[in-house]
Amino acid sequence: RAATDYQAEDATISQGTVATNHTGYTGTGFVDYTNIKGSYVEFTVSAATAGTSALALRFANGTDTDRPLDISVNGTVVAAGVSFPATADWNTWVTKTVNVPLTAGSNKIRATATTANGGPNLDKVSVAAAADTQAPTR
Ligand code: GCU
């Protein structure tokens, strides 16, 4: 099933910066949350139909401490304190998947740091197409 990538460096960023000081990112960089609680990255995501979609967030966390994020859709927190645990180093990117409800049309998906450490470094999100309602062909 199709997924669409949204680069963090192209999203709306509050109290974070676009950075390139580690390897392995996609696009032209990644977002550094700059160790601020409440800093966020907000993606504008289009959905053809309403339904639950898998949101895959590609991140790196080169510390030994979890960097939780609250995930909201259109102003409502749909997943609080999602864990973004340590990765091997800042050059090692892994994916965390969260299922989120999307409305048909444009959606604002925001990932907000919940601690003073800020979020993990965030590379992109991949959004799966909304629930497939097409009948199987066999
Ligand atoms: C280091 C690292 C940054 C990271 C930061 C952090 O400075 O180089 O990429 O964002 O730690 O603690 O978040």
XYZ file of N, CA, C and O and ligand atoms in Angstrom:
565
model
N 0.851 -1.197 0.000
C 0.000 0.000 0.000
C 0.884 1.242 0.000
O 1.928 1.278 0.636
N 0.408 2.258 -0.642
C 1.246 3.448 -0.832
C 1.425 4.217 0.471
O 0.533 4.275 1.309
N 2.583 4.802 0.624
C 2.854 5.722 1.731
C 3.471 6.985 1.151
O 4.070 6.951 0.081
N 3.295 8.086 1.868
C 3.862 9.358 1.434
C 4.835 9.853 2.494
O 4.519 9.829 3.680
N 6.002 10.301 2.048
C 7.016 10.829 2.967
C 6.878 12.337 3.114
O 6.663 13.051 2.129
N 7.031 12.790 4.352
C 7.057 14.222 4.657
C 8.332 14.493 5.440
O 8.522 13.959 6.538
N 9.196 15.314 4.887
C 10.479 15.600 5.536
C 10.291 16.576 6.702
O 9.622 17.608 6.548
N 10.920 16.276 7.819
C 10.797 17.143 9.000
C 11.334 18.550 8.722
O 10.771 19.547 9.187
N 12.424 18.620 7.950
C 13.033 19.938 7.688
C 12.128 20.831 6.835
O 12.352 22.040 6.762
N 11.111 20.236 6.191
C 10.168 21.016 5.388
C 8.870 21.313 6.146
O 7.979 21.981 5.607
N 8.754 20.792 7.357
C 7.533 20.964 8.150
C 7.581 22.298 8.885
O 8.557 23.053 8.793
N 6.515 22.589 9.630
C 6.508 23.764 10.507
C 7.238 23.392 11.792
O 6.906 22.385 12.427
N 8.231 24.188 12.153
C 9.102 23.867 13.289
C 8.983 24.974 14.326
O 9.132 26.161 13.992
N 8.699 24.586 15.579
C 8.671 25.553 16.669
C 9.754 25.209 17.681
O 9.778 24.084 18.212
N 10.649 26.117 17.926
C 11.728 25.977 18.904
C 12.664 24.811 18.580
O 13.208 24.168 19.476
N 12.824 24.548 17.294
C 13.788 23.562 16.835
C 14.540 24.158 15.664
O 14.185 25.237 15.180
N 15.566 23.447 15.202
C 16.337 23.939 14.070
C 16.560 22.813 13.063
O 16.549 21.631 13.427
N 16.749 23.183 11.819
C 17.147 22.214 10.805
C 18.656 22.015 10.918
O 19.413 22.995 10.993
N 19.080 20.774 10.973
C 20.495 20.456 11.157
C 20.936 19.396 10.152
O 20.105 18.694 9.556
N 22.261 19.329 9.971
C 22.855 18.338 9.055
C 24.122 17.739 9.655
O 24.941 17.153 8.932
N 24.297 17.881 10.970
C 25.580 17.527 11.580
C 25.736 16.055 11.933
O 26.609 15.690 12.718
N 24.877 15.202 11.358
C 25.056 13.748 11.481
C 24.751 13.142 10.126
O 24.153 13.802 9.267
N 25.129 11.886 9.928
C 24.931 11.230 8.638
C 23.666 10.379 8.652
O 23.113 10.085 9.703
N 23.241 10.006 7.451
C 22.176 9.019 7.316
C 20.777 9.567 7.196
O 19.832 8.796 7.042
N 20.634 10.886 7.244
C 19.291 11.459 7.103
C 18.843 11.407 5.649
O 19.671 11.295 4.735
N 17.525 11.509 5.445
C 16.979 11.620 4.098
C 16.621 13.081 3.846
O 16.529 13.888 4.778
N 16.391 13.428 2.598
C 16.085 14.810 2.253
C 17.315 15.688 2.440
O 18.450 15.267 2.185
N 17.107 16.913 2.922
C 18.212 17.871 3.015
C 18.668 18.102 4.448
O 19.515 18.966 4.696
N 18.121 17.364 5.408
C 18.529 17.523 6.800
C 17.527 16.867 7.719
O 16.739 16.027 7.294
N 17.595 17.249 8.985
C 16.670 16.720 9.986
C 16.387 17.837 10.974
O 17.025 18.894 10.928
N 15.426 17.591 11.868
C 15.124 18.597 12.889
C 15.762 18.203 14.220
O 15.604 17.074 14.688
N 16.472 19.164 14.802
C 17.021 19.092 16.154
C 16.072 19.893 17.044
O 15.873 21.096 16.817
N 15.454 19.228 18.029
C 14.470 19.885 18.900
C 15.122 20.856 19.896
O 14.407 21.497 20.676
N 16.423 20.927 19.904
C 17.191 21.877 20.721
C 16.874 21.826 22.219
O 16.934 22.841 22.908
N 16.591 20.638 22.713
C 16.491 20.447 24.177
C 15.523 21.420 24.837
O 15.850 22.052 25.857
N 14.329 21.547 24.252
C 13.307 22.421 24.823
C 11.995 21.645 24.931
O 11.492 21.118 23.934
N 11.440 21.607 26.140
C 10.106 21.032 26.335
C 9.082 21.894 25.599
O 9.128 23.125 25.706
N 8.183 21.275 24.867
C 7.177 22.015 24.118
C 7.588 22.345 22.691
O 6.764 22.818 21.908
N 8.837 22.123 22.369
C 9.249 22.300 20.972
C 8.525 21.255 20.119
O 8.223 20.158 20.587
N 8.224 21.623 18.879
C 7.462 20.664 18.063
C 7.792 20.769 16.579
O 8.343 21.769 16.098
N 7.414 19.705 15.881
C 7.423 19.659 14.414
C 5.999 19.327 13.996
O 5.392 18.391 14.528
N 5.458 20.119 13.082
C 4.083 19.897 12.640
C 4.045 19.671 11.124
O 4.507 20.508 10.346
N 3.477 18.537 10.770
C 3.374 18.137 9.369
C 1.949 18.371 8.873
O 0.995 18.079 9.586
N 1.823 18.870 7.678
C 0.518 18.974 7.035
C 0.382 17.794 6.088
O 1.135 17.664 5.118
N -0.549 16.914 6.439
C -0.667 15.618 5.772
C -2.043 15.518 5.120
O -3.056 15.790 5.766
N -2.052 15.123 3.885
C -3.305 14.985 3.150
C -3.749 13.528 3.150
O -2.951 12.618 2.918
N -5.022 13.313 3.449
C -5.585 11.959 3.408
C -6.759 11.938 2.430
O -7.605 12.830 2.454
N -6.799 10.939 1.584
C -7.875 10.843 0.588
C -9.202 10.525 1.256
O -10.252 11.026 0.846
N -9.142 9.695 2.283
C -10.363 9.315 2.997
C -10.071 9.331 4.491
O -8.912 9.240 4.904
N -11.117 9.427 5.298
C -10.958 9.353 6.748
C -10.616 7.922 7.152
O -11.058 6.968 6.503
N -9.838 7.798 8.220
C -9.510 6.464 8.711
C -8.210 6.472 9.471
O -7.528 7.500 9.572
N -7.865 5.340 9.998
C -6.630 5.201 10.767
C -5.475 4.930 9.818
O -5.569 4.056 8.958
N -4.402 5.704 9.997
C -3.217 5.508 9.175
C -2.006 5.260 10.059
O -1.894 5.819 11.146
N -1.105 4.451 9.568
C 0.163 4.218 10.258
C 1.118 5.358 9.927
O 1.340 5.689 8.759
N 1.637 5.948 11.003
C 2.581 7.063 10.890
C 3.937 6.530 11.317
O 4.104 6.125 12.475
N 4.899 6.488 10.415
C 6.233 5.980 10.742
C 7.178 7.166 10.883
O 7.440 7.872 9.908
N 7.665 7.385 12.114
C 8.558 8.521 12.383
C 9.992 8.018 12.418
O 10.337 7.151 13.224
N 10.829 8.568 11.538
C 12.239 8.143 11.471
C 13.063 9.083 12.341
O 13.052 10.305 12.122
N 13.771 8.519 13.314
C 14.457 9.350 14.306
C 15.790 8.755 14.704
O 16.077 7.572 14.466
N 16.599 9.584 15.366
C 17.836 9.146 16.020
C 17.868 9.766 17.407
O 17.431 10.908 17.605
N 18.366 9.001 18.362
C 18.534 9.485 19.728
C 19.846 8.942 20.262
O 19.922 7.821 20.760
N 20.888 9.727 20.138
C 22.227 9.288 20.517
C 22.548 9.428 21.994
O 23.719 9.404 22.363
N 21.528 9.593 22.815
C 21.730 9.621 24.268
C 21.295 8.283 24.852
O 20.841 7.396 24.125
N 21.391 8.147 26.165
C 20.901 6.923 26.794
C 19.552 7.142 27.478
O 19.111 6.332 28.283
N 18.873 8.245 27.109
C 17.614 8.608 27.754
C 16.498 8.714 26.729
O 16.699 9.297 25.656
N 15.356 8.161 27.061
C 14.182 8.253 26.188
C 13.835 9.722 25.926
O 14.031 10.578 26.795
N 13.321 9.997 24.736
C 12.894 11.360 24.374
C 11.434 11.316 23.928
O 11.129 11.368 22.729
N 10.490 11.217 24.873
C 9.085 11.035 24.488
C 8.523 12.222 23.722
O 8.892 13.379 23.952
N 7.572 11.923 22.843
C 6.837 12.944 22.092
C 5.341 12.698 22.256
O 4.889 11.548 22.235
N 4.581 13.769 22.386
C 3.134 13.702 22.252
C 2.795 13.872 20.774
O 3.283 14.804 20.123
N 1.919 13.000 20.279
C 1.489 13.096 18.885
C 0.047 13.591 18.869
O -0.833 12.968 19.483
N -0.179 14.711 18.191
C -1.541 15.219 18.078
C -1.943 15.313 16.613
O -1.093 15.441 15.721
N -3.245 15.203 16.401
C -3.820 15.380 15.068
C -4.893 16.451 15.174
O -5.831 16.327 15.983
N -4.738 17.494 14.421
C -5.707 18.596 14.384
C -6.042 19.096 15.791
O -7.198 19.360 16.124
N -5.003 19.191 16.633
C -5.149 19.792 17.944
C -5.498 18.852 19.076
O -5.531 19.270 20.231
N -5.735 17.608 18.782
C -6.063 16.623 19.817
C -4.928 15.620 19.957
O -4.494 15.026 18.955
N -4.450 15.442 21.192
C -3.405 14.440 21.410
C -3.997 13.052 21.214
O -4.967 12.678 21.887
N -3.461 12.317 20.284
C -3.954 10.972 19.993
C -3.016 9.893 20.513
O -3.389 8.724 20.602
N -1.790 10.286 20.868
C -0.825 9.347 21.449
C 0.097 10.179 22.341
O 0.878 10.989 21.847
N -0.040 9.994 23.656
C 0.723 10.802 24.614
C 1.991 10.076 25.027
O 1.989 8.861 25.256
N 3.069 10.828 25.097
C 4.311 10.290 25.646
C 4.843 9.085 24.897
O 5.337 8.131 25.500
N 4.773 9.131 23.578
C 5.286 8.014 22.777
C 6.802 7.921 22.951
O 7.512 8.927 22.866
N 7.273 6.736 23.190
C 8.696 6.511 23.492
C 9.570 6.609 22.241
O 9.279 5.991 21.211
N 10.636 7.396 22.342
C 11.667 7.438 21.301
C 12.991 7.115 21.975
O 13.743 8.002 22.370
N 13.254 5.831 22.128
C 14.375 5.380 22.950
C 15.730 5.608 22.282
O 15.811 5.993 21.105
N 16.758 5.359 23.050
C 18.121 5.507 22.558
C 18.346 4.675 21.303
O 17.867 3.545 21.191
N 19.092 5.249 20.355
C 19.608 4.483 19.222
C 21.123 4.373 19.419
O 21.684 4.966 20.341
N 21.787 3.641 18.560
C 23.211 3.355 18.792
C 24.042 4.628 18.894
O 24.961 4.727 19.706
N 23.697 5.608 18.082
C 24.386 6.902 18.095
C 23.531 7.871 17.280
O 22.475 7.491 16.761
N 23.994 9.096 17.103
C 23.196 10.097 16.387
C 23.136 9.832 14.883
O 22.330 10.452 14.175
N 23.978 8.932 14.377
C 23.970 8.607 12.948
C 23.105 7.386 12.642
O 23.029 6.961 11.485
N 22.498 6.818 13.673
C 21.712 5.594 13.509
C 20.233 5.930 13.634
O 19.766 6.357 14.685
N 19.511 5.755 12.532
C 18.103 6.147 12.429
C 17.240 4.907 12.456
O 17.530 3.917 11.779
N 16.183 4.973 13.228
C 15.217 3.883 13.296
C 13.822 4.486 13.173
O 13.649 5.709 13.194
N 12.830 3.613 13.052
C 11.468 4.073 12.817
C 10.555 3.661 13.961
O 10.624 2.533 14.433
N 9.751 4.598 14.386
C 8.709 4.331 15.380
C 7.360 4.513 14.700
O 7.128 5.545 14.054
N 6.484 3.524 14.817
C 5.193 3.610 14.138
C 4.063 3.827 15.141
O 4.008 3.167 16.182
N 3.212 4.782 14.818
C 2.051 5.116 15.643
C 0.841 5.138 14.714
O 0.906 5.697 13.618
N -0.253 4.536 15.147
C -1.490 4.602 14.359
C -2.273 5.835 14.751
O -2.532 6.054 15.936
N -2.629 6.647 13.775
C -3.336 7.900 14.055
C -4.600 8.004 13.207
O -4.627 7.552 12.063
N -5.642 8.627 13.782
C -6.862 8.845 13.018
C -6.734 10.104 12.165
O -6.359 11.167 12.670
N -7.010 9.983 10.904
C -6.960 11.141 10.005
C -8.350 11.428 9.466
O -9.165 10.510 9.304
N -8.597 12.714 9.223
C -9.830 13.090 8.550
C -9.537 13.209 7.059
O -8.378 13.353 6.647
N -10.565 13.146 6.259
C -10.385 13.330 4.822
C -9.934 14.759 4.563
O -10.452 15.702 5.162
N -8.939 14.914 3.710
C -8.411 16.242 3.423
C -7.142 16.507 4.203
O -6.359 15.604 4.472
N -6.954 17.773 4.597
C -5.712 18.194 5.229
C -5.742 17.927 6.736
O -6.754 18.169 7.402
N -4.633 17.423 7.264
C -4.491 17.142 8.698
C -3.196 17.754 9.203
O -2.167 17.696 8.521
N -3.242 18.298 10.425
C -2.033 18.810 11.075
C -1.570 17.785 12.105
O -2.227 17.590 13.133
N -0.468 17.149 11.824
C 0.089 16.165 12.748
C 1.296 16.793 13.438
O 2.274 17.165 12.786
N 1.184 16.927 14.757
C 2.232 17.605 15.515
C 2.915 16.627 16.466
O 2.240 15.846 17.145
N 4.242 16.681 16.529
C 5.041 15.848 17.437
C 5.783 16.782 18.383
O 6.697 17.506 17.962
N 5.360 16.775 19.656
C 5.811 17.762 20.640
C 6.654 17.102 21.729
O 6.239 16.091 22.327
N 7.792 17.705 22.023
C 8.674 17.191 23.076
C 8.031 17.387 24.442
O 7.523 18.465 24.753
N 8.082 16.345 25.266
C 7.424 16.404 26.575
C 8.402 16.600 27.727
O 7.962 16.709 28.866
N 9.676 16.629 27.447
C 10.654 16.837 28.521
C 11.662 17.910 28.094
O 11.780 18.252 26.912
N 12.399 18.390 29.079
C 13.396 19.431 28.832
C 14.574 18.937 27.993
O 15.390 19.752 27.539
N 14.645 17.643 27.752
C 15.672 17.143 26.832
C 15.309 17.424 25.381
O 16.150 17.292 24.488
N 14.044 17.800 25.130
C 13.578 17.947 23.763
C 13.267 16.590 23.165
O 13.256 15.571 23.854
N 12.981 16.579 21.875
C 12.682 15.324 21.185
C 13.947 14.676 20.678
O 15.061 15.185 20.852
N 13.777 13.523 20.028
C 14.887 12.929 19.285
C 15.165 13.786 18.054
O 14.356 14.656 17.716
N 16.271 13.579 17.381
C 16.411 14.179 16.057
C 15.417 13.485 15.135
O 15.307 12.259 15.123
N 14.653 14.284 14.377
C 13.567 13.736 13.569
C 13.867 13.954 12.091
O 14.082 15.089 11.654
N 13.870 12.862 11.335
C 14.225 12.926 9.914
C 13.005 13.124 9.019
O 12.990 14.000 8.156
N 11.990 12.296 9.225
C 10.800 12.375 8.360
C 9.688 11.554 8.973
O 9.916 10.766 9.903
N 8.489 11.721 8.432
C 7.408 10.773 8.717
C 6.920 10.214 7.393
O 6.878 10.916 6.377
N 6.579 8.948 7.422
C 5.927 8.292 6.281
C 4.510 7.960 6.709
O 4.308 7.356 7.765
N 3.559 8.378 5.905
C 2.157 8.187 6.248
C 1.544 7.195 5.273
O 1.548 7.423 4.056
N 1.032 6.112 5.834
C 0.369 5.118 4.997
C -0.952 5.673 4.501
O -1.568 6.524 5.147
N -1.391 5.206 3.372
C -2.715 5.581 2.880
C -3.760 5.128 3.890
O -3.565 4.153 4.614
N -4.867 5.864 3.969
C -5.924 5.507 4.915
C -6.448 4.114 4.623
O -6.240 3.575 3.535
N -7.107 3.569 5.615
C -7.609 2.197 5.541
C -8.186 1.896 4.162
O -9.002 2.650 3.643
N -7.740 0.807 3.628
C -8.138 0.420 2.268
C -9.543 -0.149 2.305
O -9.798 -1.160 2.949
N -10.446 0.521 1.644
C -11.845 0.064 1.665
C -12.222 -0.701 0.408
O -13.367 -1.101 0.225
N -11.234 -0.879 -0.452
C -11.532 -1.582 -1.707
C -11.684 -3.079 -1.434
O -10.904 -3.681 -0.702
N -12.723 -3.664 -2.010
C -12.946 -5.105 -1.827
C -11.808 -5.897 -2.470
O -11.275 -5.494 -3.508
N -11.420 -6.996 -1.847
C -10.384 -7.839 -2.471
C -10.862 -8.359 -3.820
O -12.064 -8.551 -4.037
N -9.925 -8.571 -4.712
C -10.286 -8.984 -6.067
C -10.396 -10.503 -6.179
O -10.801 -11.014 -7.202
N -9.992 -11.229 -5.150
C -10.188 -12.684 -5.173
C -10.194 -13.197 -3.758
O -9.847 -12.469 -2.835
C 23.867 16.664 20.306
C 23.644 16.240 18.868
C 22.393 16.885 18.316
C 21.217 16.579 19.219
C 21.520 17.057 20.618
C 20.404 16.711 21.591
O 24.186 18.032 20.340
O 24.755 16.592 18.065
O 22.137 16.415 17.003
O 20.050 17.193 18.739
O 22.696 16.444 21.091
O 20.701 16.435 22.746
O 19.244 16.739 21.224
